[in-house]
Coordinates of C-alpha atoms in Angstrom, one line a residue:
Chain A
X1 CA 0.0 0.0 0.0
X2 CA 1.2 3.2 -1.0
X3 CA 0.2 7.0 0.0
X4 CA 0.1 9.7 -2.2
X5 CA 0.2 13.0 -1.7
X6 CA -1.7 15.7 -4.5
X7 CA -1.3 19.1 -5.0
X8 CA -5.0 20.2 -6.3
X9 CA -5.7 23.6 -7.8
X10 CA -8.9 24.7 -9.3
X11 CA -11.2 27.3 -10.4
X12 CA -13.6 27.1 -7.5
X13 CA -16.9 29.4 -9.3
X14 CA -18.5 26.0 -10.3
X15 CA -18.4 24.1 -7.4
X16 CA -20.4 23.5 -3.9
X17 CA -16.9 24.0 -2.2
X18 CA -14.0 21.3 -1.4
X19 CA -16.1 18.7 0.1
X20 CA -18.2 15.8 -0.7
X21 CA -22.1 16.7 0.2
X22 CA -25.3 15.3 -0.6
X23 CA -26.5 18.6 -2.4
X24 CA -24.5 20.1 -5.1
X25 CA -20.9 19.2 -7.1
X26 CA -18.0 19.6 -5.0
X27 CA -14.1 19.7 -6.1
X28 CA -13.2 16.7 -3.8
X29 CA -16.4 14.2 -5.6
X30 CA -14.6 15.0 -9.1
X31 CA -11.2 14.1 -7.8
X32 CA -12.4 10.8 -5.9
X33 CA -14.2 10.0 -9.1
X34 CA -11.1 10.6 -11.2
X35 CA -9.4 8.3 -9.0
X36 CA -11.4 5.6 -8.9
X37 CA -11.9 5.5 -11.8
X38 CA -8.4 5.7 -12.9
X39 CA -7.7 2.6 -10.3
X40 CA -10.6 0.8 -11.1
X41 CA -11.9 0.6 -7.2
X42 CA -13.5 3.1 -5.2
X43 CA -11.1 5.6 -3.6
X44 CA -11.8 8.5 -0.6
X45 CA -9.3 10.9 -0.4
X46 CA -8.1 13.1 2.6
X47 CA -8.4 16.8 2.1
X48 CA -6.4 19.2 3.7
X49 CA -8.1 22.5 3.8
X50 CA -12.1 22.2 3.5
X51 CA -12.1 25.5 1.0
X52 CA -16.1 27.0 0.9
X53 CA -18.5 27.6 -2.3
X54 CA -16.8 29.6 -4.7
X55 CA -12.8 29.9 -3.3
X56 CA -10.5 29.0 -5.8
X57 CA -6.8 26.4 -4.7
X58 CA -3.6 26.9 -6.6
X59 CA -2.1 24.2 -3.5
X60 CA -4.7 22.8 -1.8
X61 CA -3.4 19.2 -0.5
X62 CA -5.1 16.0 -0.6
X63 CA -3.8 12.3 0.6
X64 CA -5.3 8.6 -1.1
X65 CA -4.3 5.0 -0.8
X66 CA -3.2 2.5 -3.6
X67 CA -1.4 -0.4 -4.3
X68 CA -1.2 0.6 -8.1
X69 CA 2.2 -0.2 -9.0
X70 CA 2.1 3.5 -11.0
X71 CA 5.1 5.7 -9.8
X72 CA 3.0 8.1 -7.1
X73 CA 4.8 10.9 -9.5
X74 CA 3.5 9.9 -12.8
X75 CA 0.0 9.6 -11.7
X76 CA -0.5 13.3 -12.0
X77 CA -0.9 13.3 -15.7
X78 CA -3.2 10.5 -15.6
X79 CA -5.4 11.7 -12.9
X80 CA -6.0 14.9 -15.0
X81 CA -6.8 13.4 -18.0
X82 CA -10.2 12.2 -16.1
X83 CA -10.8 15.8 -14.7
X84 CA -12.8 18.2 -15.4
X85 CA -10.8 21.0 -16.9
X86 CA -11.3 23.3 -13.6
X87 CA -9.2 20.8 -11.4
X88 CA -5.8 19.9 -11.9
X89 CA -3.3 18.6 -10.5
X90 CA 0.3 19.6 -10.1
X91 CA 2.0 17.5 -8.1
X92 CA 1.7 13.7 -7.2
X93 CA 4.5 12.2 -4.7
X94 CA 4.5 8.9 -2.1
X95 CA 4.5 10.0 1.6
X96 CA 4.6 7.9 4.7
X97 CA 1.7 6.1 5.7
X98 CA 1.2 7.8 9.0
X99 CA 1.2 11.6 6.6
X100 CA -2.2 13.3 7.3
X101 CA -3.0 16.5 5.2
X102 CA -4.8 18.2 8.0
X103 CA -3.2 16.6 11.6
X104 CA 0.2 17.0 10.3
X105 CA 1.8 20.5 11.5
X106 CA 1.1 23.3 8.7
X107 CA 2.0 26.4 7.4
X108 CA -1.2 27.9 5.4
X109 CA -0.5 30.8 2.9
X110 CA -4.4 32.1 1.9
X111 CA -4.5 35.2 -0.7
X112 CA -7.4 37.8 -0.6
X113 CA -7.8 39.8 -3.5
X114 CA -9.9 43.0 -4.3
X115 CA -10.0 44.9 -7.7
X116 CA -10.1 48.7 -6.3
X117 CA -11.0 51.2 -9.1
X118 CA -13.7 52.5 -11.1
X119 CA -15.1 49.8 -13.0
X120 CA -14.7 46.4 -12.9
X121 CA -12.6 44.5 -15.4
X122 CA -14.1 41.1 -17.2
X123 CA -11.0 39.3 -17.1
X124 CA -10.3 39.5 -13.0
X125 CA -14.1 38.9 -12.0
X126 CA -14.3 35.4 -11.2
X127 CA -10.8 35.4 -9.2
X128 CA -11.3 39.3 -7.7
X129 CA -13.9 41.0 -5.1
X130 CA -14.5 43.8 -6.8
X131 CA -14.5 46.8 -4.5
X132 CA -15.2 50.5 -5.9
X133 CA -14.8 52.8 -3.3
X134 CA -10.7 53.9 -2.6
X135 CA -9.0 51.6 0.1
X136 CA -6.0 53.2 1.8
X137 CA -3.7 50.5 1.6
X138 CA -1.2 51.7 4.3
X139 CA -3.7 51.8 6.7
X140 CA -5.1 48.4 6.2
X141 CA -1.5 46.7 6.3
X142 CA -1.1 48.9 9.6
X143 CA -4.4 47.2 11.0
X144 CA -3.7 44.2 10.0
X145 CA -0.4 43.9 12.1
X146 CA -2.8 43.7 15.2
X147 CA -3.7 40.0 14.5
X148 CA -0.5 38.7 14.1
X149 CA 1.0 36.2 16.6
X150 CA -0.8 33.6 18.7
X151 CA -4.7 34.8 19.9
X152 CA -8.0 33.8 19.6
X153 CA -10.2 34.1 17.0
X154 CA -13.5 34.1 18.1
X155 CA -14.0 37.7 16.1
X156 CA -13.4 36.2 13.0
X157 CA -14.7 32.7 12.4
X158 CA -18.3 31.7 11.4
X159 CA -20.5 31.3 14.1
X160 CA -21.1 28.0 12.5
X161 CA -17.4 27.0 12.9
X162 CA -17.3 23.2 14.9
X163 CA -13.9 23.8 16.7
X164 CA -13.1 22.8 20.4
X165 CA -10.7 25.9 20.5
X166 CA -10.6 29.4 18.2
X167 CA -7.0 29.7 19.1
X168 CA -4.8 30.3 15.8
X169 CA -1.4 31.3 15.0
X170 CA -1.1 34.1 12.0
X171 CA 2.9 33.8 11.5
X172 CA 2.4 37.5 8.9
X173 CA -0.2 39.4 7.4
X174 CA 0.7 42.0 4.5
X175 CA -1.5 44.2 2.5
X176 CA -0.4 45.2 -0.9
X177 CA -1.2 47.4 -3.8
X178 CA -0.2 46.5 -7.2
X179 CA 0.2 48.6 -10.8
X180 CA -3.6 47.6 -11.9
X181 CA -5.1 48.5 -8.5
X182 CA -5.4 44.9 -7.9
X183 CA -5.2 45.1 -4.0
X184 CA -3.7 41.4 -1.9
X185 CA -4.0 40.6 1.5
X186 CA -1.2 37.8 2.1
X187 CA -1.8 35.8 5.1
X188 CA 0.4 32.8 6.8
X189 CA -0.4 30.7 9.8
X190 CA -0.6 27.7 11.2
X191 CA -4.4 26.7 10.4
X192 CA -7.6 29.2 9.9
X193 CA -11.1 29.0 11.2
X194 CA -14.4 28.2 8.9
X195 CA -14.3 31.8 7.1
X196 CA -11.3 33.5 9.0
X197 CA -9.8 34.6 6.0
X198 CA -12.4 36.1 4.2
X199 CA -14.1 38.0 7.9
X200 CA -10.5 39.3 8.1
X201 CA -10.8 40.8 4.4
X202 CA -14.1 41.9 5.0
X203 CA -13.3 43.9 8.1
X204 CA -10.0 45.4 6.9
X205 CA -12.3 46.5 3.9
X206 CA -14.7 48.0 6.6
X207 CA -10.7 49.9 8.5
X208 CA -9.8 50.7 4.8
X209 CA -13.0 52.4 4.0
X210 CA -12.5 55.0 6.4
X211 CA -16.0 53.1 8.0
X212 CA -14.0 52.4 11.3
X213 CA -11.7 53.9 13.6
X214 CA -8.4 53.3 14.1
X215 CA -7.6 50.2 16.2
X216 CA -11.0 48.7 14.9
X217 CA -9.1 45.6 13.9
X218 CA -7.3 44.9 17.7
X219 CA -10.8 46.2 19.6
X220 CA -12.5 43.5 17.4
X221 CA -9.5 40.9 18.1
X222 CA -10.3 41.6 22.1
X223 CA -14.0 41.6 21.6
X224 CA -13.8 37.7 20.9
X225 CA -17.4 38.3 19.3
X226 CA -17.9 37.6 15.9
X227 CA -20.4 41.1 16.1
X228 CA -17.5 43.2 16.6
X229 CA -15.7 42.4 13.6
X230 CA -16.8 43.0 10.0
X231 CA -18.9 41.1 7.1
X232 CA -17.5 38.0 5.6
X233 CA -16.4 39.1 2.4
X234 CA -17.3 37.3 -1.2
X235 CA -15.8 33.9 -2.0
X236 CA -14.1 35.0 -5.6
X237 CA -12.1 37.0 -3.8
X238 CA -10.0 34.0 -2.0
X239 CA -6.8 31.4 -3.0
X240 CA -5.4 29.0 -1.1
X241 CA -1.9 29.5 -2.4
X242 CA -0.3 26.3 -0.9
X243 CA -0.1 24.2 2.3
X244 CA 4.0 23.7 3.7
X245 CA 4.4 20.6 5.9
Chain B
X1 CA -26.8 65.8 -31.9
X2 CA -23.7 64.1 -29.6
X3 CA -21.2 60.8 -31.2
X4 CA -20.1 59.4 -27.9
X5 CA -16.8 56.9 -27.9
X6 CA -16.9 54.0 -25.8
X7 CA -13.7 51.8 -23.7
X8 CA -14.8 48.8 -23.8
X9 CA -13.7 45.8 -22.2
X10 CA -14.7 42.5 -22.1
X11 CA -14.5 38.5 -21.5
X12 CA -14.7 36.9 -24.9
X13 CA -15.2 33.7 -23.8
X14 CA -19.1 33.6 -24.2
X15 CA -19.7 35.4 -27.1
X16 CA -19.5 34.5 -30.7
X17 CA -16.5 37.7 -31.3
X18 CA -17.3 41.5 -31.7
X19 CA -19.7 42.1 -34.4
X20 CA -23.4 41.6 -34.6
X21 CA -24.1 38.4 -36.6
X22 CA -27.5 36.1 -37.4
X23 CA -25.9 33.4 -35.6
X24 CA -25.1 33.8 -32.0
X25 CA -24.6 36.1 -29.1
X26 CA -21.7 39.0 -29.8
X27 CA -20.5 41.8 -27.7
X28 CA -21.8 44.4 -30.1
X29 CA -25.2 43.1 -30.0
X30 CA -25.3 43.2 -26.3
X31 CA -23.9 46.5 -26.4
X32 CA -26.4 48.0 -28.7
X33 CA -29.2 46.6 -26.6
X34 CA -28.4 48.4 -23.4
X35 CA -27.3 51.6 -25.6
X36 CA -31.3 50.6 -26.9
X37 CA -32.8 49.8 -23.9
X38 CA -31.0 53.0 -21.9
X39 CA -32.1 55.8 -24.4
X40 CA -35.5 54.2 -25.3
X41 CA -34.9 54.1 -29.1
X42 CA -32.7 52.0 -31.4
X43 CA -28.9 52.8 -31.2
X44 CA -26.3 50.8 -33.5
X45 CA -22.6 51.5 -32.7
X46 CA -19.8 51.5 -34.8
X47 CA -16.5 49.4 -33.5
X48 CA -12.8 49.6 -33.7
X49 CA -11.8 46.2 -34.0
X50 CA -14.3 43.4 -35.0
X51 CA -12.3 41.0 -32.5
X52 CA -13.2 37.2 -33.1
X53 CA -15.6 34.5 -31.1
X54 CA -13.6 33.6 -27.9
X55 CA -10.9 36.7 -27.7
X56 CA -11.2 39.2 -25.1
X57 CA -10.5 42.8 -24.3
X58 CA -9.4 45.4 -22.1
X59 CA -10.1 48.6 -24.4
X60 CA -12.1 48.1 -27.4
X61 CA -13.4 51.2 -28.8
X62 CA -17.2 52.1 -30.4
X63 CA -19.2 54.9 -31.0
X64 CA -22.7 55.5 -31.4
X65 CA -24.7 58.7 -31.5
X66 CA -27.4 60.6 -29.2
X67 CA -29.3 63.1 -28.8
X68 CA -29.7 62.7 -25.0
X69 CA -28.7 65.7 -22.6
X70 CA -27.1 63.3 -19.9
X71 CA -23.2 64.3 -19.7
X72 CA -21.2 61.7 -21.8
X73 CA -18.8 61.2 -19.1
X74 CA -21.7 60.0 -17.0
X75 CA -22.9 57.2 -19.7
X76 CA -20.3 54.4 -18.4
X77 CA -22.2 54.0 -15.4
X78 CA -26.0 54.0 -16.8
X79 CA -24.7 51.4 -19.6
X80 CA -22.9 49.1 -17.6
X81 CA -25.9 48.9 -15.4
X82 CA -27.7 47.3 -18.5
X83 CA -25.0 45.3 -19.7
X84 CA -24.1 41.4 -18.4
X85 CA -21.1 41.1 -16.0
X86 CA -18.8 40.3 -18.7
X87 CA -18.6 43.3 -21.0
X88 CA -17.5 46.9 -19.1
X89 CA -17.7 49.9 -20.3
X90 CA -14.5 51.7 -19.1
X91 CA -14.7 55.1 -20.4
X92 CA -17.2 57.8 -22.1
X93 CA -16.4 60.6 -23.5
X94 CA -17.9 62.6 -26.3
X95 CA -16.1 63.0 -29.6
X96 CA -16.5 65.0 -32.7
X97 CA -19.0 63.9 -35.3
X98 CA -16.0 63.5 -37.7
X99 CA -14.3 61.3 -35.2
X100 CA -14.8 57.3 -37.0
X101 CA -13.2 54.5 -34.4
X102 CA -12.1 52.7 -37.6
X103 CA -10.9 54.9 -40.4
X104 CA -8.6 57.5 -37.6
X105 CA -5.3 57.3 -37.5
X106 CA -4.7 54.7 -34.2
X107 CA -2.0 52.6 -32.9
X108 CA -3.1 49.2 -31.4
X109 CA -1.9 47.2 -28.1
X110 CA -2.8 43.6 -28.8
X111 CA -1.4 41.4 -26.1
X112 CA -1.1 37.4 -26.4
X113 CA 0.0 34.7 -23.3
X114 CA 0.9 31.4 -23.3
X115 CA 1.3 29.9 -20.2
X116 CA 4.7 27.5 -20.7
X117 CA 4.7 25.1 -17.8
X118 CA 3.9 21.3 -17.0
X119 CA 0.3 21.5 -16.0
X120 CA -2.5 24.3 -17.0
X121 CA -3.8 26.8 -13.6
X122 CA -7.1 26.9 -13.9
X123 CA -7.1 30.1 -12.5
X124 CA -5.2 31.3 -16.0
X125 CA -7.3 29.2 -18.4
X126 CA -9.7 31.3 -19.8
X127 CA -6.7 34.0 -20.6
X128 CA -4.1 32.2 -21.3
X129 CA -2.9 29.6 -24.2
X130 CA -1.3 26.5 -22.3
X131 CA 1.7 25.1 -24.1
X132 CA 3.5 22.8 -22.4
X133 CA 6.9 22.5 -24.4
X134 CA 8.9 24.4 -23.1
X135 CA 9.6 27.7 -25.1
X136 CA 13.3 29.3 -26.0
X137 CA 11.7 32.9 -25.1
X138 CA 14.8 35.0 -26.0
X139 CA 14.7 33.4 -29.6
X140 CA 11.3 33.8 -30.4
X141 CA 11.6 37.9 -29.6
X142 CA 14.8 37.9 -31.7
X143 CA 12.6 36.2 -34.5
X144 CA 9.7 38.5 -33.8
X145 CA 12.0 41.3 -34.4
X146 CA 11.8 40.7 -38.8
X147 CA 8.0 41.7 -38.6
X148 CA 8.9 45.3 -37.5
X149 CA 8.3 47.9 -40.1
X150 CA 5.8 48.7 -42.9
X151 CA 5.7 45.3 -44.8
X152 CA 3.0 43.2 -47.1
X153 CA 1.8 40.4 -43.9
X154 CA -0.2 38.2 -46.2
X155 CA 1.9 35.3 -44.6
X156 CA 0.2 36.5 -41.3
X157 CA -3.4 36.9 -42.4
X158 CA -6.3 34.6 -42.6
X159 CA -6.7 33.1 -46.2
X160 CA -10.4 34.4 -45.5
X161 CA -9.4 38.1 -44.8
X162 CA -11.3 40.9 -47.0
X163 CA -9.0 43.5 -47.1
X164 CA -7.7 45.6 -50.3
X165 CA -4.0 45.6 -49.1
X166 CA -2.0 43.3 -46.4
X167 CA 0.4 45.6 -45.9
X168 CA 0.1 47.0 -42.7
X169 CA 2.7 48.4 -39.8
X170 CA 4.2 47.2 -36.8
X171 CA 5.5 49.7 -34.8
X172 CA 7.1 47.2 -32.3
X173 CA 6.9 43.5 -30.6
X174 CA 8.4 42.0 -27.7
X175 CA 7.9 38.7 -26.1
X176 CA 9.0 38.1 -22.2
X177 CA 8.3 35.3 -19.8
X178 CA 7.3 36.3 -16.3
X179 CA 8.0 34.9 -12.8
X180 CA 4.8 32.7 -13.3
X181 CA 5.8 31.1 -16.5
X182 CA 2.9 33.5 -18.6
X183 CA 5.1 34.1 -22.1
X184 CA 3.7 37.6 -23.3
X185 CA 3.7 38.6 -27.2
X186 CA 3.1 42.2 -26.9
X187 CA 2.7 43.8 -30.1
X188 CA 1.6 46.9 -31.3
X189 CA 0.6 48.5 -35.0
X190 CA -1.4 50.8 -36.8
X191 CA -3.6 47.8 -37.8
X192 CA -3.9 44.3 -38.2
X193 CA -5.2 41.9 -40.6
X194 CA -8.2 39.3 -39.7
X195 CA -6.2 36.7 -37.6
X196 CA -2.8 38.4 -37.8
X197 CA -1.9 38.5 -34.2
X198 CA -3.2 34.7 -33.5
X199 CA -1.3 34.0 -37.0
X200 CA 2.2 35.2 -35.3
X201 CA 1.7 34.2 -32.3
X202 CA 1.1 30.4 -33.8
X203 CA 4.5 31.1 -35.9
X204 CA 6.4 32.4 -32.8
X205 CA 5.5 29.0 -30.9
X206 CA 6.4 26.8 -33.5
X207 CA 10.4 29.0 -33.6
X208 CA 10.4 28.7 -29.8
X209 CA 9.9 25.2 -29.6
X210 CA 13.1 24.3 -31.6
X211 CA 10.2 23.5 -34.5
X212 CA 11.7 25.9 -37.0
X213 CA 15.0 26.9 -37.7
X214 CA 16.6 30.7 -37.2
X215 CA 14.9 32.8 -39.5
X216 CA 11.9 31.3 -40.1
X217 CA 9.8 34.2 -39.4
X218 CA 11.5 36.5 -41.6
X219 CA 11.5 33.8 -44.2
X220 CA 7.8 33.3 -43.9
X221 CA 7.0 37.2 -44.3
X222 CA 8.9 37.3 -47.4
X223 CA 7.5 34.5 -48.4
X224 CA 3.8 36.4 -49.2
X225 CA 1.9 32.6 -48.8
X226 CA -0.2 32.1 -45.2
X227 CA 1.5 28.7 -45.9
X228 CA 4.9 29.8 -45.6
X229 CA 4.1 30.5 -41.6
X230 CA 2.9 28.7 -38.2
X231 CA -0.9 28.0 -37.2
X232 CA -3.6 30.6 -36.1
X233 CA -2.7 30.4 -32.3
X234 CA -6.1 29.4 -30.1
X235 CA -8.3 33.1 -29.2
X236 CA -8.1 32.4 -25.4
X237 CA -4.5 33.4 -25.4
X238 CA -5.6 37.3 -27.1
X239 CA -6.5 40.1 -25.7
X240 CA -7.0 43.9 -27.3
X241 CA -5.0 45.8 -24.9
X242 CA -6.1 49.5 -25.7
X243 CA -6.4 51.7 -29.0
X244 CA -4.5 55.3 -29.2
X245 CA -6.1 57.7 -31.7

């Protein structure tokens, strides 16, 4: 028996999220499906990162087991031949047997991205929250600062999160203007709550927006009450860039 | 009486190219129906560049006319309202009546990218030509560099082009490959043939993949025979950067 490790990207704007569920098409269905049907037998994989409706993976990371006799690295090419063109894979390497995408110790690098001009553009719509009104960029990288470190959460995760603790490590946080006013949060930590990273957009949006004081961010850090922070922003706007182990 | 000139930009994938047609959806028909629909009687515009089924945009130009009092600067807003999520009106501005998109003086920004790596992103898929090869990108811009100048480019144009002369301009062409492996043919003119960007672009891959030997695009110019160069390059990979009158 072997273990394989995938690095899955995809355009997330089709599907019902990452995860298998009765209602709707989900990235992780296609992928099983791929797989067992490329292996002629039923295979489950492991997900690492249970990405929502909509958010799009350049690294996501997924684990399956085989006794193929296929080189684990060689099976990339044949796994997307059987996908969907949305999905692909770009890695495909044997691990240990005891490797678990989501128990194993992580660093998690999410992007959040927001188009902030006039008018939209076509071509960035699906992968871009488009945001009208001027952000001042300095300001919400100087907010942002306040939830690096070890702390808890509680601000800014779903009130649906299942978690027995909202205690997270963000190892950096930067926010970033670019030539075409394409505007990226960059965040790195150890593991994120159901919808951290897109209530931390949505509230720096709120700091940047001159809607909030300053210090809104660490006042809504203290709070620990999901009321005190801001609105979860849109899915489009969100990448999970890549998962280190 | 007012002629009002249009930025338009725009995802290609969806539509069946620029101009109005009995067959399928196109950009100018969806354009002229808002135009329609916003000043309550029927409005036809004129374009710039009748860009084909599948290639995309970030400043078309067209022009219609009105007699409406509302400030031309102020149309951008009330069209895009009408229009679907995928074509954006940029800019309005009023012109002189004289002004025609097609018969001024302009010099065009066409851009095309080829993403040159193992596997496709499928973040990059609808903008992007994958190529997998890999490409010798230093070689194809020293090739590129033959099509500069005033020259006869029926080599480069569709054998089903209607035009009374193929000789046409290019001002200048480069081709670089970015930190994320997107190979960009930027090239600009005072006008291009049906196909004739696609039709380099096709040529360029074949010289950068060790296909064709040194020379081969300057060969195939003088050659004055579409069979003399490469293949029409897919339209996912082209976008119409901007038009300078």
């Amino acid at each position: 028996m072997m273990r394989v490790k995938l690095t899955v990207s995809y355009d997330g704007t089709g599907y019902c999220g990452w995860q298998v569920q009765p209602n709707g098409v989900t990235i992780q269905e296609k992928l099983n499906q791929a797989l067992s049907d490329l292996f002629g037998r039923e295979i489950k994989t492991i997900g690492a990162s249970r990405t929502d409706s909509g958010v799009h993976a350049l690294g996501n990371v997924a684990v399956f087991d085989t006794d193929s006799r296929m080189p684990a690295e060689k099976m990339a090419f044949a796994i997307n031949e059987r996908l969907p063109r949305d999905i692909v894979i770009q890695k495909s390497e044997e691990v240990t047997a005891d490797f678990h995408p989501r128990f194993a110790k992580t660093n998690k690098v999410y992007e959040y991205r927001i188009l902030n001009r006039t008018f939209p553009d076509p071509l960035l719509m699906r992968y871009t929250y488009f945001f009208h009104r001027n952000l001042d960029v300095p300001l919400m990288d100087e907010e942002a600062q306040a939830l690096v470190g070890e702390h808890d959460f509680t601000s800014f995760a779903s009130v649906k999160s299942q978690t027995n603790t909202f205690v997270r490590t963000i190892h950096s946080i930067s926010v970033r203007r670019d030539e075409n006013d394409i505007i990226t949060i960059h965040v790195e930590g150890n593991g994120f709550l159901y919808n951290q990273v897109r209530i931390i957009a949505g509230s720096l949006i709120l700091a940047g927006s001159g809607q909030r004081e300053r210090g809104f961010i660490k006042k809504a850090l203290e709070a620990k009450d999901r009321e005190a922070a801001g609105p979860t922003a849109p899915p489009e706007g969100l990448v999970l860039v890549r998962i280190d182990y």
